[in-house]
């Protein structure tokens, strides 16, 4: 190639490139113009061509102090940082403050909290505080130290509190507030010794204790059963309350604080008479009215209202609203208060209206509601209109809802339209749309949608609202309206309709809609997942699995959600064969390239319990260990809870050590709850309190579930008193008061019930009522169980009356618990009367437990005929007897000396209901034989147990041995002893492993041998038995005194003992084991 041709080709290439470049510039001239304009605007506005790098949003600790010119600037910066909650700025101010020699007002509590948030260790923080306090010991006030102690004590950080006390320089003396904080913290942590130590320290320092500290001392004295100290402290506290302060000198602020305390302690009714001669403010009256309403105490509310009217105090609109709320259900009183409020507060607004409508809703007083509407319609505000719309919607007056919107909302709509906004919020829009659809006002419904016909998001919301109301037709109408508007349709809208079909339980329409989606090209993975979920909810596992195959045919890849839905349905199935397929599904999931995630593992863990096969447990744990994802809090919580359900302490402890040794940072309250629950099951209370303390120290607010786990852990480990006190502490915490509920209190009730401590059960119940806790049927059943266990059935009528007031109907457990109590107290007539009442009034049928309780009661009172009648009724009702029923029937016949009939009943019922009598049934049969002195029949019964491979218990052998000794049947005694211990020479039918009874009572063994030694024939058999036991079973312990009796051939009346006597030295013959 020559140079000219090369230049020519190069020129052509350049020309071609320039042509293409120019064509590109022409085609993109609009975009380039916009870019240049934006660049010029940016330069004009910000004066720079490139944006600065954004600062990291994550706050990091910087130890370099800011530069301040004087101490006042540091104090100001400190205050601003504390108000804004900026931990880094607090530490920067701290660093700066250390440079100034002048005293600076430093919030040490916030400084320590900031250091803890930045993970500074305790030793470092203590050194910083020590240096500061030493430098400024002359200017730093004890109040600052108390604020620090209070902050730490509220988080139960007792370790660091001790560190602070150790570093306090000379000159800092604890005052009343200090001791109050410290004593309350130690009492909460159940460290009563430290509380006592604080009291002694305060007395030695001659520091007067506060009222709160005195109350803590009283509680501590009661907990330690030191009543004298409690009484003395109470008297000292009472003498302080009896000071004489005249009405003119009583500070109103103090009165307000006292009233506030009385409300918090639920003692307003008792404190109210003290206010008769004290000037009150409107705020105090409102506070008392609010407390009376919260307590639902109408009598107290009347007293507060009367006191306020005596003092001619004016009520605010809020107070009138609370009064109406408190008197709801009493139409005349409510109407009188409303009229008075309108007369004195002509500008009354939504607060009064809402309270009135709430009362009208309960009593369905539409006339009063209409009077209120006439008043407020003169100048209807949006909030008042919304209140009326919601009221008529709640009472299902849908026509009125539509009328209100069309009439009263018209001027508001015009104003809102002029301002470019809507008057409807989501809740009001839902009410009006639902009302329009319910009463057939299609024009109104269409107008609501036509205000913005192409707003896809709004239509999706309305479709979901209709689905929530089970109004599928309305959802389809909304979809058609959107489609006709010309809006661009997408898969999200179609999937929303599909989801509405599923939520409305219309599987057929869901399938039809899916076909329409495929026809319109709108089906995707989400669509299939929704339909799979619907098929699984309908129990169609095969169709759900087929949909997965159909997804692959449609070139759609199943995801984790797809398989997780199937796995969840599989493990939750009641069919054992379906549940066994779970690992096949997991394998299929892995084969298509979808790895099990944390949700998959959580589902599998949810299915594990004490009856799960070992293979399922191991495979699940192996799947968790092999996950690529890092274990997070949710899965950690699931693992711990599964280990608790499995009920294997070794596995639980192993997993706890394995999980807590990792890098998992627990930040959620629910996870802390799971850990607390697990440690509680493991009986590790030290770790329980450690988790609770860490959660509180790190300012993680506990939920009701977390508090429930903590209370249950404390109660189940034998400290219901500690759990109750913790509840009271949380009730005083403004951040935690709202989380207490009936479930949490029920744990404490059950704990005291198990201890048969009726006094404290009633005290907890009264506290629940004072705190206005919503009580459930479980609460009342627990109270009834306490009455039954403590034989205090006289308390039952009051509980039943409270249930009626709370409109809670008794269930089968309620009646069963009361029945058990009547039977235990021997009041069988009351038990039968209760069963009759249950059938007639509650329309309930007794179950097996109730019939067994009745039979047991008849057995205790030896009412054979009544017991047999109960058995017939039980069979006629189709209730199948159990082994427990058989054991009770045998006991009934035994006490009536009808042994033959006892055996006949067991044989007849066992054959009729295919029952295999267990050791308890046989033990009662043997007992019946022994009571009637039929040793041979008792031995025959024991032989029958061996034939059926039923292992006898200790009681069975003890009764037979005692009867055989009484009848001087020493050969049989010897044979029975040998059979029970597995020594050669037993009775022929006892030469089987089933005859061996682990843990034969040492007392019974000693008593039997001692009795045998008193007769020559028996002594010979006993001596031979001892020789064979020594040879074959040297580890069996027999009291040395019994051995001496046998060797000497005689025995005193109490030669044997019931306690082991361990060896006191190395000499032979002491504490000998045979």
CSV table of C-alpha atoms in Angstrom, one decimal, residues 565-959:
chain,number,residue,atom,x,y,z
A,565,UNK,CA,-44.3,-21.3,51.8
A,566,UNK,CA,-44.3,-25.0,50.8
A,567,UNK,CA,-41.9,-26.0,53.6
A,568,UNK,CA,-44.1,-24.1,56.2
A,569,UNK,CA,-47.3,-25.8,55.0
A,570,UNK,CA,-45.5,-29.2,55.1
A,571,UNK,CA,-44.2,-28.9,58.7
A,572,UNK,CA,-47.6,-27.5,59.9
A,573,UNK,CA,-49.6,-30.3,58.3
A,574,UNK,CA,-51.5,-32.6,60.7
A,575,UNK,CA,-50.7,-35.6,58.3
A,576,UNK,CA,-47.6,-37.3,59.5
A,577,UNK,CA,-46.9,-38.5,55.9
A,578,UNK,CA,-46.9,-35.0,54.6
A,579,UNK,CA,-44.6,-33.8,57.4
A,580,UNK,CA,-42.1,-36.5,56.5
A,581,UNK,CA,-41.7,-35.0,53.0
A,582,UNK,CA,-40.1,-31.8,54.3
A,583,UNK,CA,-36.5,-33.0,53.7
A,584,UNK,CA,-37.4,-34.0,50.2
A,585,UNK,CA,-38.6,-30.5,49.5
A,586,UNK,CA,-35.4,-29.1,51.0
A,587,UNK,CA,-33.4,-31.3,48.7
A,588,UNK,CA,-35.5,-30.2,45.7
A,589,UNK,CA,-35.0,-26.6,46.7
A,590,UNK,CA,-31.2,-27.1,46.7
A,591,UNK,CA,-31.3,-29.0,43.4
A,592,UNK,CA,-32.8,-26.0,41.6
A,593,UNK,CA,-30.1,-23.7,42.9
A,594,UNK,CA,-32.1,-22.1,45.7
A,595,UNK,CA,-30.2,-22.2,49.0
A,596,UNK,CA,-32.2,-22.4,52.2
A,597,UNK,CA,-32.0,-19.1,54.0
A,598,UNK,CA,-32.7,-17.9,57.6
A,599,UNK,CA,-36.4,-18.0,57.0
A,600,UNK,CA,-36.2,-21.6,55.9
A,601,UNK,CA,-34.3,-22.6,59.0
A,602,UNK,CA,-36.7,-20.6,61.3
A,603,UNK,CA,-39.6,-22.6,59.8
A,604,UNK,CA,-37.9,-25.9,60.4
A,605,UNK,CA,-37.0,-24.8,64.0
A,606,UNK,CA,-40.6,-23.9,64.6
A,607,UNK,CA,-41.6,-27.5,64.0
A,608,UNK,CA,-39.1,-29.0,66.5
A,609,UNK,CA,-40.4,-30.2,69.9
A,610,UNK,CA,-39.8,-32.8,72.5
A,611,UNK,CA,-41.3,-35.6,70.3
A,612,UNK,CA,-39.3,-34.7,67.2
A,613,UNK,CA,-37.0,-37.5,65.8
A,614,UNK,CA,-33.3,-37.2,66.5
A,615,UNK,CA,-32.6,-37.1,62.8
A,616,UNK,CA,-34.8,-34.0,62.2
A,617,UNK,CA,-33.1,-32.2,65.1
A,618,UNK,CA,-29.6,-33.1,63.8
A,619,UNK,CA,-30.4,-32.2,60.1
A,620,UNK,CA,-31.9,-28.9,61.1
A,621,UNK,CA,-28.9,-27.9,63.3
A,622,UNK,CA,-26.6,-29.1,60.5
A,623,UNK,CA,-28.5,-26.9,58.0
A,624,UNK,CA,-28.1,-23.9,60.2
A,625,UNK,CA,-24.3,-24.5,60.7
A,626,UNK,CA,-23.9,-24.8,56.9
A,627,UNK,CA,-25.7,-21.5,56.0
A,628,UNK,CA,-23.8,-19.0,54.0
A,629,UNK,CA,-25.7,-16.1,55.7
A,630,UNK,CA,-24.4,-15.0,59.0
A,631,UNK,CA,-26.6,-16.0,61.9
A,632,UNK,CA,-28.8,-13.0,62.9
A,633,UNK,CA,-30.9,-12.1,65.9
A,634,UNK,CA,-34.1,-13.6,64.6
A,635,UNK,CA,-32.6,-17.0,63.8
A,636,UNK,CA,-30.6,-16.9,67.1
A,637,UNK,CA,-33.9,-16.4,68.9
A,638,UNK,CA,-35.6,-19.3,66.9
A,639,UNK,CA,-32.7,-21.7,67.7
A,640,UNK,CA,-32.8,-20.9,71.4
A,641,UNK,CA,-36.6,-21.3,71.6
A,642,UNK,CA,-36.5,-24.6,69.6
A,643,UNK,CA,-33.9,-25.9,72.1
A,644,UNK,CA,-36.2,-25.0,74.9
A,645,UNK,CA,-39.1,-26.8,73.3
A,646,UNK,CA,-37.0,-29.9,72.5
A,647,UNK,CA,-36.4,-30.2,76.3
A,648,UNK,CA,-32.9,-31.4,76.2
A,649,UNK,CA,-30.8,-29.5,78.7
A,650,UNK,CA,-27.5,-30.6,77.3
A,651,UNK,CA,-28.4,-29.5,73.8
A,652,UNK,CA,-29.7,-26.2,75.2
A,653,UNK,CA,-26.6,-25.4,77.2
A,654,UNK,CA,-24.3,-26.5,74.3
A,655,UNK,CA,-26.2,-24.2,71.8
A,656,UNK,CA,-26.2,-21.3,74.2
A,657,UNK,CA,-22.4,-21.5,74.7
A,658,UNK,CA,-21.9,-21.9,70.9
A,659,UNK,CA,-24.2,-19.0,70.0
A,660,UNK,CA,-23.0,-16.6,72.7
A,661,UNK,CA,-19.4,-17.2,71.9
A,662,UNK,CA,-19.9,-16.0,68.3
A,663,UNK,CA,-19.9,-12.5,66.9
A,664,UNK,CA,-23.6,-12.0,67.1
A,665,UNK,CA,-24.6,-8.6,68.5
A,666,UNK,CA,-28.0,-8.8,70.2
A,667,UNK,CA,-29.9,-5.6,69.7
A,668,UNK,CA,-33.5,-6.7,69.8
A,669,UNK,CA,-35.8,-6.9,72.7
A,670,UNK,CA,-37.3,-10.1,71.4
A,671,UNK,CA,-33.9,-11.8,71.2
A,672,UNK,CA,-33.1,-10.9,74.7
A,673,UNK,CA,-36.5,-12.4,75.7
A,674,UNK,CA,-35.6,-15.7,74.0
A,675,UNK,CA,-32.3,-15.8,75.8
A,676,UNK,CA,-33.8,-15.0,79.1
A,677,UNK,CA,-36.4,-17.8,78.5
A,678,UNK,CA,-33.7,-20.3,77.6
A,679,UNK,CA,-31.5,-19.5,80.6
A,680,UNK,CA,-34.6,-19.7,82.8
A,681,UNK,CA,-35.2,-23.2,81.5
A,682,UNK,CA,-31.6,-24.1,82.2
A,683,UNK,CA,-32.0,-22.8,85.8
A,684,UNK,CA,-29.2,-20.3,85.2
A,685,UNK,CA,-30.6,-17.3,87.0
A,686,UNK,CA,-27.2,-15.5,87.0
A,687,UNK,CA,-27.3,-15.4,83.2
A,688,UNK,CA,-31.0,-14.4,83.2
A,689,UNK,CA,-30.2,-11.3,85.3
A,690,UNK,CA,-27.1,-10.7,83.2
A,691,UNK,CA,-29.2,-10.5,80.0
A,692,UNK,CA,-31.8,-8.3,81.6
A,693,UNK,CA,-29.2,-6.0,83.0
A,694,UNK,CA,-27.4,-5.7,79.6
A,695,UNK,CA,-30.7,-4.9,77.8
A,696,UNK,CA,-31.6,-2.2,80.3
A,697,UNK,CA,-28.0,-0.8,80.4
A,698,UNK,CA,-28.0,-0.5,76.6
A,699,UNK,CA,-31.3,1.4,76.7
A,700,UNK,CA,-33.2,-1.3,74.7
A,701,UNK,CA,-36.9,-0.9,75.6
A,702,UNK,CA,-38.4,-4.3,76.6
A,703,UNK,CA,-41.7,-5.4,75.0
A,704,UNK,CA,-44.5,-7.2,76.7
A,705,UNK,CA,-43.1,-10.5,75.4
A,706,UNK,CA,-39.6,-9.8,76.8
A,707,UNK,CA,-41.0,-8.8,80.2
A,708,UNK,CA,-43.2,-11.9,80.1
A,709,UNK,CA,-40.2,-14.1,79.5
A,710,UNK,CA,-38.3,-12.4,82.4
A,711,UNK,CA,-41.2,-12.7,84.8
A,712,UNK,CA,-41.8,-16.4,83.9
A,713,UNK,CA,-38.0,-17.2,84.3
A,714,UNK,CA,-38.0,-15.6,87.8
A,715,UNK,CA,-41.3,-17.3,88.8
A,716,UNK,CA,-40.3,-20.8,87.4
A,717,UNK,CA,-37.1,-20.6,89.4
A,718,UNK,CA,-39.0,-20.3,92.7
A,719,UNK,CA,-39.1,-16.5,93.3
A,720,UNK,CA,-42.7,-15.2,92.5
A,721,UNK,CA,-42.1,-12.4,95.1
A,722,UNK,CA,-39.1,-11.2,93.0
A,723,UNK,CA,-41.1,-11.3,89.8
A,724,UNK,CA,-43.9,-9.3,91.4
A,725,UNK,CA,-41.5,-6.6,92.6
A,726,UNK,CA,-40.0,-6.4,89.2
A,727,UNK,CA,-43.5,-5.8,87.7
A,728,UNK,CA,-44.1,-3.0,90.2
A,729,UNK,CA,-40.7,-1.4,89.3
A,730,UNK,CA,-41.6,-1.5,85.6
A,731,UNK,CA,-45.0,-0.1,86.4
A,732,UNK,CA,-43.3,3.0,87.9
A,733,UNK,CA,-41.1,3.4,84.9
A,734,UNK,CA,-42.8,5.9,82.4
A,735,UNK,CA,-41.1,4.1,79.5
A,736,UNK,CA,-42.4,0.7,80.5
A,737,UNK,CA,-45.7,1.2,82.2
A,738,UNK,CA,-47.8,0.5,79.1
A,739,UNK,CA,-46.3,-2.9,78.4
A,740,UNK,CA,-47.7,-4.7,81.4
A,741,UNK,CA,-50.6,-7.0,80.6
A,742,UNK,CA,-52.6,-9.9,82.0
A,743,UNK,CA,-50.3,-12.6,80.7
A,744,UNK,CA,-47.4,-11.1,82.6
A,745,UNK,CA,-49.4,-10.9,85.8
A,746,UNK,CA,-50.7,-14.4,85.3
A,747,UNK,CA,-47.2,-15.8,85.6
A,748,UNK,CA,-47.0,-14.3,89.1
A,749,UNK,CA,-50.5,-15.5,90.0
A,750,UNK,CA,-49.6,-19.1,89.0
A,751,UNK,CA,-46.4,-18.9,91.0
A,752,UNK,CA,-48.2,-17.9,94.2
A,753,UNK,CA,-51.0,-20.4,93.4
A,754,UNK,CA,-48.5,-23.2,93.2
A,755,UNK,CA,-47.2,-22.1,96.6
A,756,UNK,CA,-50.8,-22.0,97.9
A,757,UNK,CA,-50.2,-18.4,99.0
A,758,UNK,CA,-53.8,-17.1,98.7
A,759,UNK,CA,-53.1,-13.8,100.4
A,760,UNK,CA,-50.6,-12.7,97.7
A,761,UNK,CA,-52.7,-14.1,94.9
A,762,UNK,CA,-55.5,-11.7,96.0
A,763,UNK,CA,-53.0,-8.8,96.4
A,764,UNK,CA,-51.8,-9.3,92.9
A,765,UNK,CA,-55.4,-9.5,91.6
A,766,UNK,CA,-56.2,-6.2,93.4
A,767,UNK,CA,-53.2,-4.6,91.8
A,768,UNK,CA,-54.2,-5.7,88.4
A,769,UNK,CA,-57.6,-4.1,88.9
A,770,UNK,CA,-56.1,-0.9,90.2
A,771,UNK,CA,-53.8,-0.7,87.1
A,772,UNK,CA,-56.8,-1.3,84.9
A,773,UNK,CA,-55.2,-4.4,83.3
A,774,UNK,CA,-57.6,-6.1,80.8
A,775,UNK,CA,-58.3,-9.4,82.5
A,776,UNK,CA,-58.7,-12.6,80.5
A,777,UNK,CA,-60.4,-15.9,81.1
A,778,UNK,CA,-57.0,-17.3,82.0
A,779,UNK,CA,-56.6,-14.8,84.8
A,780,UNK,CA,-60.0,-15.8,86.4
A,781,UNK,CA,-59.2,-19.5,85.9
A,782,UNK,CA,-55.9,-19.1,87.7
A,783,UNK,CA,-57.8,-17.3,90.6
A,784,UNK,CA,-60.2,-20.2,90.8
A,785,UNK,CA,-57.4,-22.7,90.8
A,786,UNK,CA,-56.0,-20.9,93.8
A,787,UNK,CA,-59.3,-21.3,95.6
A,788,UNK,CA,-59.3,-25.0,94.7
A,789,UNK,CA,-55.7,-25.7,95.8
A,790,UNK,CA,-56.1,-23.7,99.1
A,791,UNK,CA,-59.6,-25.2,99.8
A,792,UNK,CA,-61.0,-21.6,99.8
A,793,UNK,CA,-64.1,-22.2,97.8
A,794,UNK,CA,-65.8,-19.4,99.6
A,795,UNK,CA,-64.0,-17.0,97.4
A,796,UNK,CA,-65.4,-18.4,94.2
A,797,UNK,CA,-68.7,-16.4,94.1
A,798,UNK,CA,-66.8,-13.1,94.1
A,799,UNK,CA,-64.6,-14.2,91.2
A,800,UNK,CA,-67.7,-15.4,89.2
A,801,UNK,CA,-69.3,-12.0,89.9
A,802,UNK,CA,-66.2,-10.2,88.6
A,803,UNK,CA,-66.3,-12.3,85.5
A,804,UNK,CA,-69.9,-11.3,84.8
A,805,UNK,CA,-69.0,-7.6,85.3
A,806,UNK,CA,-66.2,-8.1,82.8
A,807,UNK,CA,-68.6,-9.9,80.4
A,808,UNK,CA,-66.3,-13.0,80.3
A,809,UNK,CA,-68.1,-16.3,80.0
A,810,UNK,CA,-66.8,-19.3,81.9
A,811,UNK,CA,-65.3,-22.1,79.7
A,812,UNK,CA,-64.9,-25.8,80.4
A,813,UNK,CA,-61.6,-25.2,82.3
A,814,UNK,CA,-63.4,-22.7,84.6
A,815,UNK,CA,-66.0,-25.3,85.5
A,816,UNK,CA,-63.5,-28.1,85.7
A,817,UNK,CA,-61.4,-26.1,88.2
A,818,UNK,CA,-64.4,-25.3,90.4
A,819,UNK,CA,-65.5,-28.9,90.3
A,820,UNK,CA,-62.0,-30.0,91.4
A,821,UNK,CA,-62.1,-27.6,94.3
A,822,UNK,CA,-65.6,-28.8,95.5
A,823,UNK,CA,-64.4,-32.5,95.3
A,824,UNK,CA,-61.2,-31.8,97.2
A,825,UNK,CA,-63.2,-30.1,100.0
A,826,UNK,CA,-65.6,-33.0,100.1
A,827,UNK,CA,-68.7,-31.0,98.9
A,828,UNK,CA,-69.9,-33.5,96.3
A,829,UNK,CA,-73.4,-32.1,96.3
A,830,UNK,CA,-72.0,-28.7,95.2
A,831,UNK,CA,-70.0,-30.5,92.5
A,832,UNK,CA,-73.1,-32.2,91.0
A,833,UNK,CA,-75.0,-29.0,91.2
A,834,UNK,CA,-72.2,-27.2,89.3
A,835,UNK,CA,-72.3,-29.8,86.5
A,836,UNK,CA,-76.1,-29.3,86.2
A,837,UNK,CA,-75.6,-25.5,86.1
A,838,UNK,CA,-72.9,-25.9,83.4
A,839,UNK,CA,-75.2,-27.9,81.2
A,840,UNK,CA,-78.2,-25.7,81.6
A,841,UNK,CA,-76.7,-22.2,81.6
A,842,UNK,CA,-73.4,-22.5,79.7
A,843,UNK,CA,-74.5,-25.2,77.3
A,844,UNK,CA,-71.2,-27.1,78.0
A,845,UNK,CA,-70.7,-30.8,78.2
A,846,UNK,CA,-68.4,-32.4,80.8
A,847,UNK,CA,-65.1,-33.8,79.5
A,848,UNK,CA,-63.0,-36.7,80.8
A,849,UNK,CA,-61.2,-34.5,83.3
A,850,UNK,CA,-64.5,-33.4,84.9
A,851,UNK,CA,-65.8,-36.9,85.1
A,852,UNK,CA,-62.6,-38.2,86.6
A,853,UNK,CA,-62.8,-35.3,89.2
A,854,UNK,CA,-66.3,-36.3,90.1
A,855,UNK,CA,-65.3,-40.0,90.4
A,856,UNK,CA,-62.4,-39.0,92.6
A,857,UNK,CA,-64.7,-36.9,94.8
A,858,UNK,CA,-67.1,-39.9,95.2
A,859,UNK,CA,-64.1,-42.1,96.1
A,860,UNK,CA,-63.0,-39.7,98.8
A,861,UNK,CA,-66.5,-39.6,100.3
A,862,UNK,CA,-67.1,-43.4,99.7
A,863,UNK,CA,-70.2,-42.6,97.5
A,864,UNK,CA,-70.2,-45.9,95.5
A,865,UNK,CA,-73.6,-45.5,94.0
A,866,UNK,CA,-73.1,-41.9,92.9
A,867,UNK,CA,-69.7,-42.9,91.5
A,868,UNK,CA,-71.2,-45.7,89.4
A,869,UNK,CA,-73.9,-43.3,88.2
A,870,UNK,CA,-71.2,-40.9,87.1
A,871,UNK,CA,-69.5,-43.7,85.2
A,872,UNK,CA,-72.7,-44.6,83.4
A,873,UNK,CA,-73.3,-40.9,82.5
A,874,UNK,CA,-69.7,-40.7,81.2
A,875,UNK,CA,-70.2,-43.7,78.9
A,876,UNK,CA,-73.6,-42.5,77.8
A,877,UNK,CA,-72.1,-39.1,76.8
A,878,UNK,CA,-69.5,-40.9,74.7
A,879,UNK,CA,-66.6,-39.9,76.8
A,880,UNK,CA,-64.0,-42.7,76.7
A,881,UNK,CA,-62.5,-43.7,80.1
A,882,UNK,CA,-58.8,-43.7,80.6
A,883,UNK,CA,-56.3,-45.5,82.9
A,884,UNK,CA,-56.8,-42.6,85.3
A,885,UNK,CA,-60.5,-43.4,85.3
A,886,UNK,CA,-59.8,-47.1,86.1
A,887,UNK,CA,-57.4,-46.2,88.9
A,888,UNK,CA,-60.1,-43.9,90.5
A,889,UNK,CA,-62.8,-46.6,90.1
A,890,UNK,CA,-60.5,-49.2,91.8
A,891,UNK,CA,-60.0,-46.7,94.7
A,892,UNK,CA,-63.7,-46.2,94.9
A,893,UNK,CA,-64.5,-49.9,95.1
A,894,UNK,CA,-61.6,-50.5,97.5
A,895,UNK,CA,-62.9,-48.1,100.0
A,896,UNK,CA,-66.3,-49.8,99.8
A,897,UNK,CA,-64.6,-53.2,100.4
A,898,UNK,CA,-65.9,-54.4,97.0
A,899,UNK,CA,-62.6,-55.9,95.7
A,900,UNK,CA,-64.3,-58.4,93.3
A,901,UNK,CA,-66.2,-55.6,91.6
A,902,UNK,CA,-63.0,-53.5,91.3
A,903,UNK,CA,-61.4,-56.4,89.3
A,904,UNK,CA,-64.6,-56.9,87.2
A,905,UNK,CA,-64.7,-53.1,86.3
A,906,UNK,CA,-61.1,-53.1,85.2
A,907,UNK,CA,-61.5,-56.2,83.0
A,908,UNK,CA,-64.8,-55.0,81.6
A,909,UNK,CA,-63.7,-51.4,80.7
A,910,UNK,CA,-60.3,-52.5,79.5
A,911,UNK,CA,-61.9,-54.9,77.0
A,912,UNK,CA,-64.6,-52.5,76.0
A,913,UNK,CA,-62.4,-49.5,75.3
A,914,UNK,CA,-59.1,-51.4,74.4
A,915,UNK,CA,-57.2,-50.1,77.4
A,916,UNK,CA,-54.0,-51.6,78.8
A,917,UNK,CA,-53.9,-51.0,82.5
A,918,UNK,CA,-50.8,-49.2,83.7
A,919,UNK,CA,-48.8,-49.4,86.9
A,920,UNK,CA,-51.1,-47.0,88.7
A,921,UNK,CA,-54.2,-49.1,88.0
A,922,UNK,CA,-52.4,-52.3,89.2
A,923,UNK,CA,-51.0,-50.5,92.3
A,924,UNK,CA,-54.6,-49.6,93.3
A,925,UNK,CA,-55.7,-53.2,92.7
A,926,UNK,CA,-52.9,-54.5,94.9
A,927,UNK,CA,-53.8,-51.9,97.5
A,928,UNK,CA,-57.5,-53.1,97.4
A,929,UNK,CA,-56.2,-56.7,98.0
A,930,UNK,CA,-54.0,-55.6,100.9
A,931,UNK,CA,-56.8,-53.6,102.5
A,932,UNK,CA,-59.0,-56.8,102.4
A,933,UNK,CA,-56.0,-58.9,103.6
A,934,UNK,CA,-56.0,-61.0,100.4
A,935,UNK,CA,-52.2,-61.5,100.0
A,936,UNK,CA,-52.5,-64.4,97.5
A,937,UNK,CA,-54.8,-62.3,95.3
A,938,UNK,CA,-52.4,-59.4,95.5
A,939,UNK,CA,-49.5,-61.7,94.4
A,940,UNK,CA,-51.7,-63.0,91.6
A,941,UNK,CA,-52.2,-59.4,90.5
A,942,UNK,CA,-48.5,-58.8,90.6
A,943,UNK,CA,-48.0,-61.9,88.4
A,944,UNK,CA,-50.5,-60.5,85.9
A,945,UNK,CA,-48.4,-57.4,85.8
A,946,UNK,CA,-45.3,-59.5,84.9
A,947,UNK,CA,-47.3,-61.3,82.1
A,948,UNK,CA,-48.2,-57.9,80.6
A,949,UNK,CA,-44.7,-56.5,81.1
A,950,UNK,CA,-45.9,-53.7,83.4
A,951,UNK,CA,-43.2,-52.7,85.9
A,952,UNK,CA,-44.4,-52.4,89.5
A,953,UNK,CA,-43.7,-49.2,91.4
A,954,UNK,CA,-42.3,-48.8,95.0
A,955,UNK,CA,-45.8,-48.5,96.5
A,956,UNK,CA,-46.9,-51.9,95.1
A,957,UNK,CA,-44.0,-53.7,96.6
A,958,UNK,CA,-44.2,-51.9,100.0
A,959,UNK,CA,-47.9,-52.8,100.4
